[in-house]
mmCIF file of C-alpha atoms in Angstrom:
data_model
loop_
_atom_site.group_PDB
_atom_site.id
_atom_site.type_symbol
_atom_site.label_atom_id
_atom_site.label_comp_id
_atom_site.label_asym_id
_atom_site.label_seq_id
_atom_site.Cartn_x
_atom_site.Cartn_y
_atom_site.Cartn_z
ATOM 1 C CA MET A 353 0.000 0.000 0.000
ATOM 2 C CA THR A 354 1.379 3.419 -0.958
ATOM 3 C CA TRP A 355 0.674 6.831 0.526
ATOM 4 C CA GLU A 356 -0.556 7.906 -2.898
ATOM 5 C CA ARG A 357 -3.426 5.440 -2.606
ATOM 6 C CA VAL A 358 -4.084 6.342 1.030
ATOM 7 C CA LEU A 359 -4.310 10.057 0.241
ATOM 8 C CA ALA A 360 -6.676 9.363 -2.654
ATOM 9 C CA TRP A 361 -8.932 7.464 -0.245
ATOM 10 C CA ARG A 362 -8.711 10.171 2.423
ATOM 11 C CA MET A 363 -9.651 12.842 -0.101
ATOM 12 C CA ARG A 364 -12.816 10.923 -0.927
ATOM 13 C CA ARG A 365 -13.668 10.153 2.678
ATOM 14 C CA GLN A 366 -13.201 13.776 3.707
ATOM 15 C CA PHE A 367 -15.350 15.250 0.907
ATOM 16 C CA VAL A 368 -12.263 16.850 -0.647
ATOM 17 C CA GLU A 369 -12.188 15.153 -4.043
ATOM 18 C CA ARG A 370 -15.965 15.353 -4.368
ATOM 19 C CA PRO A 371 -17.587 18.086 -2.233
ATOM 20 C CA GLU A 372 -20.795 16.209 -1.549
ATOM 21 C CA ALA A 373 -21.376 16.540 2.204
ATOM 22 C CA ALA A 374 -25.054 16.883 3.065
ATOM 23 C CA SER A 375 -24.675 19.432 5.873
ATOM 24 C CA ALA A 376 -22.313 21.150 8.295
ATOM 25 C CA VAL A 377 -22.963 18.369 10.809
ATOM 26 C CA ASP A 378 -22.126 15.814 8.110
ATOM 27 C CA VAL A 379 -18.721 17.444 7.664
ATOM 28 C CA ALA A 380 -17.973 17.609 11.395
ATOM 29 C CA ARG A 381 -19.009 13.999 11.917
ATOM 30 C CA ARG A 382 -16.982 12.651 8.992
ATOM 31 C CA LEU A 383 -13.824 14.622 9.802
ATOM 32 C CA GLY A 384 -13.836 13.906 13.534
ATOM 33 C CA GLY A 385 -14.505 17.567 14.284
ATOM 34 C CA VAL A 386 -13.664 20.840 12.535
ATOM 35 C CA GLN A 387 -11.056 23.070 14.152
ATOM 36 C CA ALA A 388 -12.672 26.392 15.054
ATOM 37 C CA GLN A 389 -9.956 28.534 16.600
ATOM 38 C CA VAL A 390 -10.689 30.868 13.686
ATOM 39 C CA ALA A 391 -14.439 30.909 13.011
ATOM 40 C CA SER A 392 -14.081 31.875 9.346
ATOM 41 C CA SER A 393 -11.730 28.938 8.730
ATOM 42 C CA ALA A 394 -14.262 26.526 10.243
ATOM 43 C CA ALA A 395 -17.034 27.944 8.055
ATOM 44 C CA PHE A 396 -14.806 27.635 4.977
ATOM 45 C CA ALA A 397 -13.882 24.032 5.845
ATOM 46 C CA VAL A 398 -17.592 23.193 5.749
ATOM 47 C CA ALA A 399 -18.449 25.237 2.659
ATOM 48 C CA VAL A 400 -15.597 23.875 0.531
ATOM 49 C CA ARG A 401 -16.901 20.336 1.143
ATOM 50 C CA ARG A 402 -20.470 21.086 0.094
ATOM 51 C CA ALA A 403 -21.736 20.974 -3.480
ATOM 52 C CA GLU A 404 -24.260 23.692 -2.622
ATOM 53 C CA PRO A 405 -22.974 25.523 0.457
ATOM 54 C CA GLU A 406 -25.461 27.704 2.295
ATOM 55 C CA PRO A 407 -24.430 31.030 3.839
ATOM 56 C CA GLY A 408 -24.691 30.934 7.617
ATOM 57 C CA GLU A 409 -25.180 27.171 7.843
ATOM 58 C CA VAL A 410 -22.563 26.711 10.579
ATOM 59 C CA ALA A 411 -24.117 29.471 12.682
ATOM 60 C CA ARG A 412 -27.573 27.924 12.280
ATOM 61 C CA ALA A 413 -26.303 24.501 13.318
ATOM 62 C CA LEU A 414 -24.623 26.039 16.379
ATOM 63 C CA LEU A 415 -27.221 28.562 17.495
ATOM 64 C CA ASP A 416 -30.621 27.492 16.155
ATOM 65 C CA GLU A 417 -30.578 23.756 15.555
ATOM 66 C CA ARG A 418 -27.864 23.105 18.185
ATOM 67 C CA THR A 419 -26.697 20.053 16.243
ATOM 68 C CA LEU A 420 -23.126 21.351 16.478
ATOM 69 C CA VAL A 421 -21.304 22.502 19.581
ATOM 70 C CA LYS A 422 -18.194 24.660 19.848
ATOM 71 C CA THR A 423 -15.860 23.668 22.641
ATOM 72 C CA TRP A 424 -12.262 22.874 23.529
ATOM 73 C CA ALA A 425 -11.368 19.429 22.262
ATOM 74 C CA MET A 426 -8.386 17.872 20.458
ATOM 75 C CA ARG A 427 -5.001 19.264 21.454
ATOM 76 C CA GLY A 428 -6.766 21.817 23.654
ATOM 77 C CA THR A 429 -8.043 23.767 20.635
ATOM 78 C CA LEU A 430 -11.560 24.885 19.815
ATOM 79 C CA HIS A 431 -13.530 22.553 17.556
ATOM 80 C CA LEU A 432 -16.990 22.167 16.119
ATOM 81 C CA LEU A 433 -18.284 18.735 17.126
ATOM 82 C CA PRO A 434 -21.538 16.923 16.368
ATOM 83 C CA ALA A 435 -23.666 17.550 19.454
ATOM 84 C CA ASP A 436 -24.663 13.884 19.753
ATOM 85 C CA GLU A 437 -21.020 12.696 19.782
ATOM 86 C CA ALA A 438 -19.333 15.581 21.574
ATOM 87 C CA ALA A 439 -19.305 13.893 24.986
ATOM 88 C CA ALA A 440 -17.136 11.052 23.668
ATOM 89 C CA TYR A 441 -14.526 13.470 22.341
ATOM 90 C CA LEU A 442 -14.503 15.425 25.603
ATOM 91 C CA VAL A 443 -13.930 12.318 27.716
ATOM 92 C CA LEU A 444 -11.000 11.193 25.601
ATOM 93 C CA CYS A 445 -9.437 14.665 25.446
ATOM 94 C CA GLY A 446 -9.370 14.716 29.247
ATOM 95 C CA ALA A 447 -8.150 11.150 29.702
ATOM 96 C CA ALA A 448 -4.491 12.194 30.097
ATOM 97 C CA ARG A 449 -5.419 14.327 33.149
ATOM 98 C CA HIS A 450 -2.471 16.640 32.564
ATOM 99 C CA TRP A 451 -3.741 19.080 35.238
ATOM 100 C CA GLU A 452 -2.618 16.551 37.853
ATOM 101 C CA LYS A 453 1.015 16.861 36.785
ATOM 102 C CA PRO A 454 3.225 19.079 38.981
ATOM 103 C CA GLY A 455 4.643 20.900 35.965
ATOM 104 C CA TRP A 456 1.179 21.976 34.826
ATOM 105 C CA GLN A 457 0.270 23.136 38.331
ATOM 106 C CA ARG A 458 3.455 25.199 38.616
ATOM 107 C CA ALA A 459 2.958 26.746 35.192
ATOM 108 C CA PHE A 460 -0.655 27.819 35.758
ATOM 109 C CA GLY A 461 -0.789 28.284 39.509
ATOM 110 C CA ALA A 462 -3.755 25.978 40.026
ATOM 111 C CA THR A 463 -4.184 22.629 41.745
ATOM 112 C CA PRO A 464 -6.717 19.886 41.000
ATOM 113 C CA ALA A 465 -8.627 21.119 44.049
ATOM 114 C CA ASP A 466 -8.770 24.602 42.531
ATOM 115 C CA LEU A 467 -10.184 23.171 39.308
ATOM 116 C CA GLU A 468 -12.786 21.180 41.211
ATOM 117 C CA ALA A 469 -13.837 24.344 43.063
ATOM 118 C CA ILE A 470 -14.088 26.281 39.803
ATOM 119 C CA ALA A 471 -16.051 23.439 38.203
ATOM 120 C CA GLY A 472 -18.539 23.258 41.052
ATOM 121 C CA ALA A 473 -19.099 27.015 41.068
ATOM 122 C CA ALA A 474 -19.363 27.151 37.270
ATOM 123 C CA SER A 475 -21.908 24.332 37.258
ATOM 124 C CA ARG A 476 -24.087 26.237 39.674
ATOM 125 C CA ALA A 477 -23.682 29.507 37.773
ATOM 126 C CA LEU A 478 -24.634 27.916 34.426
ATOM 127 C CA ALA A 479 -27.563 25.883 35.775
ATOM 128 C CA GLY A 480 -30.989 26.432 34.299
ATOM 129 C CA GLY A 481 -29.733 27.384 30.845
ATOM 130 C CA ALA A 482 -27.762 30.468 31.911
ATOM 131 C CA VAL A 483 -25.329 31.950 29.358
ATOM 132 C CA LEU A 484 -22.462 33.982 30.837
ATOM 133 C CA THR A 485 -19.550 35.956 29.452
ATOM 134 C CA ARG A 486 -16.041 35.223 30.660
ATOM 135 C CA GLU A 487 -16.208 38.165 33.054
ATOM 136 C CA GLU A 488 -19.608 37.134 34.385
ATOM 137 C CA LEU A 489 -18.483 33.546 34.881
ATOM 138 C CA THR A 490 -15.310 34.627 36.685
ATOM 139 C CA ARG A 491 -17.325 36.900 38.972
ATOM 140 C CA ALA A 492 -19.817 34.109 39.703
ATOM 141 C CA VAL A 493 -17.027 31.661 40.577
ATOM 142 C CA VAL A 494 -15.349 34.134 42.931
ATOM 143 C CA GLU A 495 -18.620 35.073 44.630
ATOM 144 C CA ASP A 496 -19.582 31.410 45.017
ATOM 145 C CA THR A 497 -16.242 30.317 46.476
ATOM 146 C CA GLY A 498 -15.191 33.540 48.181
ATOM 147 C CA SER A 499 -11.672 32.868 46.905
ATOM 148 C CA GLU A 500 -9.436 35.743 45.851
ATOM 149 C CA HIS A 501 -6.889 33.132 44.828
ATOM 150 C CA LEU A 502 -9.277 31.801 42.194
ATOM 151 C CA ARG A 503 -9.894 35.345 40.970
ATOM 152 C CA GLU A 504 -6.151 35.718 40.381
ATOM 153 C CA VAL A 505 -5.876 32.298 38.769
ATOM 154 C CA LEU A 506 -8.801 32.874 36.413
ATOM 155 C CA GLY A 507 -7.609 36.353 35.574
ATOM 156 C CA SER A 508 -4.202 35.169 34.408
ATOM 157 C CA GLY A 509 -5.003 31.952 32.577
ATOM 158 C CA TRP A 510 -8.735 31.559 32.240
ATOM 159 C CA GLY A 511 -8.659 29.696 28.920
ATOM 160 C CA ILE A 512 -6.209 27.056 30.107
ATOM 161 C CA LEU A 513 -8.144 26.533 33.324
ATOM 162 C CA LEU A 514 -11.518 26.247 31.637
ATOM 163 C CA LYS A 515 -10.403 23.554 29.191
ATOM 164 C CA PRO A 516 -10.611 20.753 31.791
ATOM 165 C CA LEU A 517 -14.106 22.024 32.637
ATOM 166 C CA ALA A 518 -15.071 21.580 29.001
ATOM 167 C CA TRP A 519 -13.713 18.019 29.067
ATOM 168 C CA TRP A 520 -15.661 17.339 32.268
ATOM 169 C CA GLY A 521 -18.879 18.414 30.546
ATOM 170 C CA VAL A 522 -19.302 21.483 32.775
ATOM 171 C CA LEU A 523 -19.304 24.100 30.017
ATOM 172 C CA CYS A 524 -19.160 24.725 26.284
ATOM 173 C CA HIS A 525 -19.214 27.883 24.199
ATOM 174 C CA GLY A 526 -22.520 29.708 23.940
ATOM 175 C CA PRO A 527 -23.654 32.352 21.424
ATOM 176 C CA ALA A 528 -21.166 35.212 21.183
ATOM 177 C CA GLN A 529 -22.181 38.654 22.406
ATOM 178 C CA GLY A 530 -20.502 40.815 19.824
ATOM 179 C CA SER A 531 -16.794 40.105 20.235
ATOM 180 C CA ARG A 532 -17.272 38.571 23.685
ATOM 181 C CA VAL A 533 -17.181 34.816 24.232
ATOM 182 C CA THR A 534 -19.947 33.249 26.316
ATOM 183 C CA PHE A 535 -20.277 29.922 28.090
ATOM 184 C CA ALA A 536 -23.197 27.618 28.732
ATOM 185 C CA SER A 537 -23.789 24.187 30.204
ATOM 186 C CA PRO A 538 -23.976 21.351 27.637
ATOM 187 C CA GLU A 539 -26.825 19.892 29.676
ATOM 188 C CA GLY A 540 -28.837 23.064 29.282
ATOM 189 C CA ARG A 541 -27.811 23.851 25.720
ATOM 190 C CA LEU A 542 -27.607 20.586 23.773
ATOM 191 C CA PRO A 543 -30.787 18.611 23.072
ATOM 192 C CA GLY A 544 -30.420 15.014 24.175
ATOM 193 C CA TRP A 545 -27.274 15.571 26.258
ATOM 194 C CA LYS A 546 -26.790 12.372 28.266
ATOM 195 C CA GLY A 547 -23.659 13.236 30.196
ATOM 196 C CA LEU A 548 -20.206 11.757 29.753
ATOM 197 C CA PRO A 549 -19.767 8.111 28.701
ATOM 198 C CA PRO A 550 -17.160 5.736 30.173
ATOM 199 C CA VAL A 551 -13.674 6.090 28.677
ATOM 200 C CA ASP A 552 -13.802 2.756 26.837
ATOM 201 C CA GLU A 553 -17.111 3.650 25.198
ATOM 202 C CA ALA A 554 -15.815 7.107 24.282
ATOM 203 C CA ALA A 555 -12.646 5.634 22.798
ATOM 204 C CA ARG A 556 -14.624 3.368 20.495
ATOM 205 C CA THR A 557 -16.519 6.348 19.065
ATOM 206 C CA VAL A 558 -13.484 8.577 18.601
ATOM 207 C CA VAL A 559 -11.047 5.949 17.298
ATOM 208 C CA ARG A 560 -13.612 4.848 14.712
ATOM 209 C CA ALA A 561 -14.227 8.443 13.650
ATOM 210 C CA PHE A 562 -10.503 9.146 13.344
ATOM 211 C CA LEU A 563 -9.773 6.034 11.296
ATOM 212 C CA GLY A 564 -12.803 6.687 9.119
ATOM 213 C CA ALA A 565 -11.306 9.999 8.004
ATOM 214 C CA HIS A 566 -7.570 9.843 8.695
ATOM 215 C CA GLY A 567 -6.742 6.160 8.513
ATOM 216 C CA PRO A 568 -4.847 3.998 8.086
ATOM 217 C CA ALA A 569 -3.000 5.037 11.227
ATOM 218 C CA THR A 570 -1.108 3.771 14.237
ATOM 219 C CA PRO A 571 -2.147 4.367 17.864
ATOM 220 C CA ASP A 572 0.739 6.825 18.101
ATOM 221 C CA MET A 573 -0.590 8.826 15.137
ATOM 222 C CA PHE A 574 -4.031 8.877 16.740
ATOM 223 C CA ASP A 575 -2.729 10.210 20.052
ATOM 224 C CA ALA A 576 -0.644 12.862 18.296
ATOM 225 C CA TRP A 577 -3.899 14.160 16.778
ATOM 226 C CA LEU A 578 -5.846 13.793 20.034
ATOM 227 C CA THR A 579 -3.489 15.157 22.698
ATOM 228 C CA ARG A 580 -0.042 15.664 21.131
ATOM 229 C CA LYS A 581 0.910 12.261 22.593
ATOM 230 C CA ALA A 582 -0.018 13.055 26.191
ATOM 231 C CA ASN A 583 -1.688 9.692 26.910
ATOM 232 C CA ARG A 584 0.037 6.561 28.152
ATOM 233 C CA LYS A 585 0.912 4.414 25.151
ATOM 234 C CA LYS A 586 -0.564 1.293 26.735
ATOM 235 C CA ASP A 587 -3.898 3.049 27.188
ATOM 236 C CA VAL A 588 -4.076 4.122 23.551
ATOM 237 C CA ARG A 589 -3.047 0.677 22.339
ATOM 238 C CA GLY A 590 -5.781 -0.738 24.557
ATOM 239 C CA TRP A 591 -8.410 1.477 22.937
ATOM 240 C CA PHE A 592 -7.421 0.116 19.533
ATOM 241 C CA ALA A 593 -7.240 -3.481 20.755
ATOM 242 C CA ALA A 594 -10.760 -3.216 22.217
ATOM 243 C CA LEU A 595 -12.152 -2.754 18.713
ATOM 244 C CA GLY A 596 -11.059 -6.301 17.862
ATOM 245 C CA ASP A 597 -12.360 -7.512 14.500
ATOM 246 C CA GLU A 598 -13.710 -4.075 13.676
ATOM 247 C CA LEU A 599 -10.129 -3.217 12.684
ATOM 248 C CA CYS A 600 -7.799 -4.739 10.148
ATOM 249 C CA THR A 601 -4.101 -4.179 9.499
ATOM 250 C CA VAL A 602 -2.620 -2.836 6.277
ATOM 251 C CA GLU A 603 0.974 -1.934 5.494
ATOM 252 C CA VAL A 604 1.664 1.551 4.183
ATOM 253 C CA ASP A 605 5.176 1.784 2.752
ATOM 254 C CA GLY A 606 6.075 -1.194 4.929
ATOM 255 C CA VAL A 607 4.614 0.177 8.197
ATOM 256 C CA PRO A 608 1.697 -1.790 9.747
ATOM 257 C CA MET A 609 -1.287 0.459 10.423
ATOM 258 C CA HIS A 610 -4.898 0.071 11.508
ATOM 259 C CA LEU A 611 -7.984 0.638 9.386
ATOM 260 C CA LEU A 612 -11.669 -0.016 9.919
ATOM 261 C CA ALA A 613 -12.295 -3.426 8.367
ATOM 262 C CA GLU A 614 -15.365 -2.086 6.590
ATOM 263 C CA HIS A 615 -13.130 0.318 4.632
ATOM 264 C CA ARG A 616 -10.450 -2.160 3.539
ATOM 265 C CA ASP A 617 -11.874 -2.993 0.106
ATOM 266 C CA GLU A 618 -12.679 0.646 -0.564
ATOM 267 C CA LEU A 619 -9.079 1.610 0.212
ATOM 268 C CA LEU A 620 -7.638 -1.175 -1.924
ATOM 269 C CA ASP A 621 -9.804 -0.034 -4.833
ATOM 270 C CA ALA A 622 -8.923 3.648 -4.469
ATOM 271 C CA ALA A 623 -7.377 4.994 -7.662
ATOM 272 C CA PRO A 624 -4.878 7.852 -7.445
ATOM 273 C CA ALA A 625 -6.623 11.207 -7.231
ATOM 274 C CA ALA A 626 -5.442 13.962 -9.590
ATOM 275 C CA PRO A 627 -7.639 16.981 -8.799
ATOM 276 C CA VAL A 628 -6.343 20.302 -7.540
ATOM 277 C CA ARG A 629 -8.039 21.521 -4.378
ATOM 278 C CA LEU A 630 -7.683 24.611 -2.209
ATOM 279 C CA LEU A 631 -8.295 23.992 1.496
ATOM 280 C CA GLY A 632 -8.481 26.737 4.104
ATOM 281 C CA GLY A 633 -6.346 27.402 7.140
ATOM 282 C CA PHE A 634 -6.467 24.875 9.984
ATOM 283 C CA ASP A 635 -8.075 22.257 7.751
ATOM 284 C CA GLN A 636 -8.585 18.776 9.194
ATOM 285 C CA TYR A 637 -7.052 17.151 6.119
ATOM 286 C CA VAL A 638 -3.741 18.649 7.252
ATOM 287 C CA LEU A 639 -4.289 18.503 11.026
ATOM 288 C CA GLY A 640 -5.406 14.867 11.008
ATOM 289 C CA ALA A 641 -2.061 13.842 9.535
ATOM 290 C CA GLY A 642 -0.064 16.550 11.312
ATOM 291 C CA THR A 643 2.248 19.054 9.700
ATOM 292 C CA GLY A 644 5.202 16.772 10.406
ATOM 293 C CA ALA A 645 3.825 14.119 8.029
ATOM 294 C CA THR A 646 6.362 14.185 5.200
ATOM 295 C CA TYR A 647 4.138 11.996 3.031
ATOM 296 C CA LEU A 648 1.767 14.981 2.932
ATOM 297 C CA ILE A 649 3.996 18.058 3.337
ATOM 298 C CA PRO A 650 7.625 18.136 2.152
ATOM 299 C CA ALA A 651 9.854 18.559 5.201
ATOM 300 C CA GLU A 652 11.543 21.608 3.705
ATOM 301 C CA ARG A 653 8.127 23.286 3.261
ATOM 302 C CA ARG A 654 6.711 22.617 6.705
ATOM 303 C CA ARG A 655 7.385 26.152 7.968
ATOM 304 C CA GLU A 656 5.309 27.566 5.128
ATOM 305 C CA VAL A 657 2.331 25.528 6.322
ATOM 306 C CA SER A 658 2.892 25.518 10.105
ATOM 307 C CA ARG A 659 3.772 29.127 10.840
ATOM 308 C CA SER A 660 4.494 31.100 13.991
ATOM 309 C CA ALA A 661 1.953 31.319 16.832
ATOM 310 C CA GLY A 662 0.369 28.023 15.771
ATOM 311 C CA TRP A 663 -1.023 29.394 12.496
ATOM 312 C CA ILE A 664 -1.775 26.755 9.830
ATOM 313 C CA SER A 665 -1.807 28.152 6.294
ATOM 314 C CA PRO A 666 -4.424 27.490 3.605
ATOM 315 C CA VAL A 667 -2.965 24.859 1.295
ATOM 316 C CA VAL A 668 -2.966 23.793 -2.342
ATOM 317 C CA LEU A 669 -3.467 20.068 -2.871
ATOM 318 C CA HIS A 670 -2.389 18.206 -5.989
ATOM 319 C CA GLU A 671 -2.697 14.434 -6.138
ATOM 320 C CA GLY A 672 -3.493 14.478 -2.439
ATOM 321 C CA ARG A 673 -0.253 16.162 -1.334
ATOM 322 C CA VAL A 674 0.374 19.738 -0.288
ATOM 323 C CA ALA A 675 1.889 21.444 -3.331
ATOM 324 C CA GLY A 676 1.725 25.039 -2.161
ATOM 325 C CA VAL A 677 -0.118 27.592 -0.056
ATOM 326 C CA TRP A 678 -2.611 30.310 -0.873
ATOM 327 C CA GLN A 679 -4.307 33.284 0.668
ATOM 328 C CA PRO A 680 -7.402 35.373 -0.055
ATOM 329 C CA GLU A 681 -6.561 38.854 -1.233
ATOM 330 C CA ASP A 682 -9.146 41.486 -2.169
ATOM 331 C CA GLY A 683 -11.703 38.871 -3.173
ATOM 332 C CA ASP A 684 -9.184 36.907 -5.215
ATOM 333 C CA VAL A 685 -6.956 33.907 -4.513
ATOM 334 C CA THR A 686 -3.166 34.326 -4.488
ATOM 335 C CA VAL A 687 -1.337 31.011 -4.888
ATOM 336 C CA THR A 688 2.276 30.200 -4.077
ATOM 337 C CA ALA A 689 3.011 26.760 -5.547
ATOM 338 C CA TRP A 690 6.286 24.924 -4.996
ATOM 339 C CA GLU A 691 5.406 22.084 -7.347
ATOM 340 C CA ASP A 692 4.027 22.013 -10.871
ATOM 341 C CA VAL A 693 0.248 22.212 -10.650
ATOM 342 C CA PRO A 694 -1.906 21.895 -13.807
ATOM 343 C CA ALA A 695 -2.932 25.461 -14.645
ATOM 344 C CA ASP A 696 -6.384 24.566 -15.953
ATOM 345 C CA LEU A 697 -7.291 22.603 -12.815
ATOM 346 C CA LEU A 698 -5.918 25.323 -10.551
ATOM 347 C CA ASP A 699 -7.863 28.048 -12.383
ATOM 348 C CA ALA A 700 -11.094 26.054 -12.065
ATOM 349 C CA GLU A 701 -10.550 25.544 -8.346
ATOM 350 C CA ARG A 702 -9.686 29.206 -7.802
ATOM 351 C CA GLU A 703 -12.963 30.135 -9.480
ATOM 352 C CA ARG A 704 -14.899 27.755 -7.211
ATOM 353 C CA VAL A 705 -13.196 29.066 -4.075
ATOM 354 C CA ARG A 706 -13.676 32.750 -4.946
ATOM 355 C CA ALA A 707 -17.411 32.236 -4.565
ATOM 356 C CA LEU A 708 -16.883 30.917 -1.018
ATOM 357 C CA LEU A 709 -14.786 33.822 0.251
ATOM 358 C CA PRO A 710 -16.487 36.337 2.569
#
């Protein structure tokens, strides 16, 4: 099995070769979440995978239908997740329990007991469907606990400290108030919220989703995507082993990797994909593999994709690999290619993407 064939299969699975996703939720479910650190990038990631994208569809799914939820998930970054599967992702993102490590406590000035106090106060503040800004939530926590220490802790590193609360199912993002972020309780905001599942049950959901979009892969590749390899290797291997006959093994360039058994024939039949595609910044096609994946991004070009401050550039794909980067500029698309890309295919894709730009 070659990476060329694997990338052709991934492009089809991820609605890249053929943009035929039925909805924003369809995209989030198939990709194992859509990174949403930058809201416009998340909206573009959905639109570029839809044959007939609808303006405002992500906002409707988040705010009106509530079939998507925005919250901290993989690698501690904001993602759009299907509301009915979000709990599984949250459980697995918190499985490493990094807040219990002395180094984390020294860095952020908070103990597990502090987090438990914040979580309890936040749960009470967000009960009954309340939606609070960061400032309102901080004030409610301090008033509830009477702790000036927690005021200082929340004031200096509120985002870091609230991430475990997201993974515990205490809070998620609510509707923004202008430029201000708000928080709500998943129980009060998401229809059908059933609480957090056991870790083993959560792992089955998330491993299957990951392999269905980003397979074949090893447990190590999965944990790099999930937590930047923060979990114990034996735990991650156990999650894969628990799937038993639902997985099969294939060799990619001589390396044994796991794949959902139901996708084996489809992968073996995948013909090389030749289209040119433009994907936006922070796209899951890149993040699922990781910017260090040299089968996707030439090592000497990594810095052009993974830039300073964690910024992931929009990319040009040709035959499944990253062949350049691009950026929107005054309603047009400026491409910087480092490989030969068929001009006619690139021009057609630029025309398609122009219509999706804000």
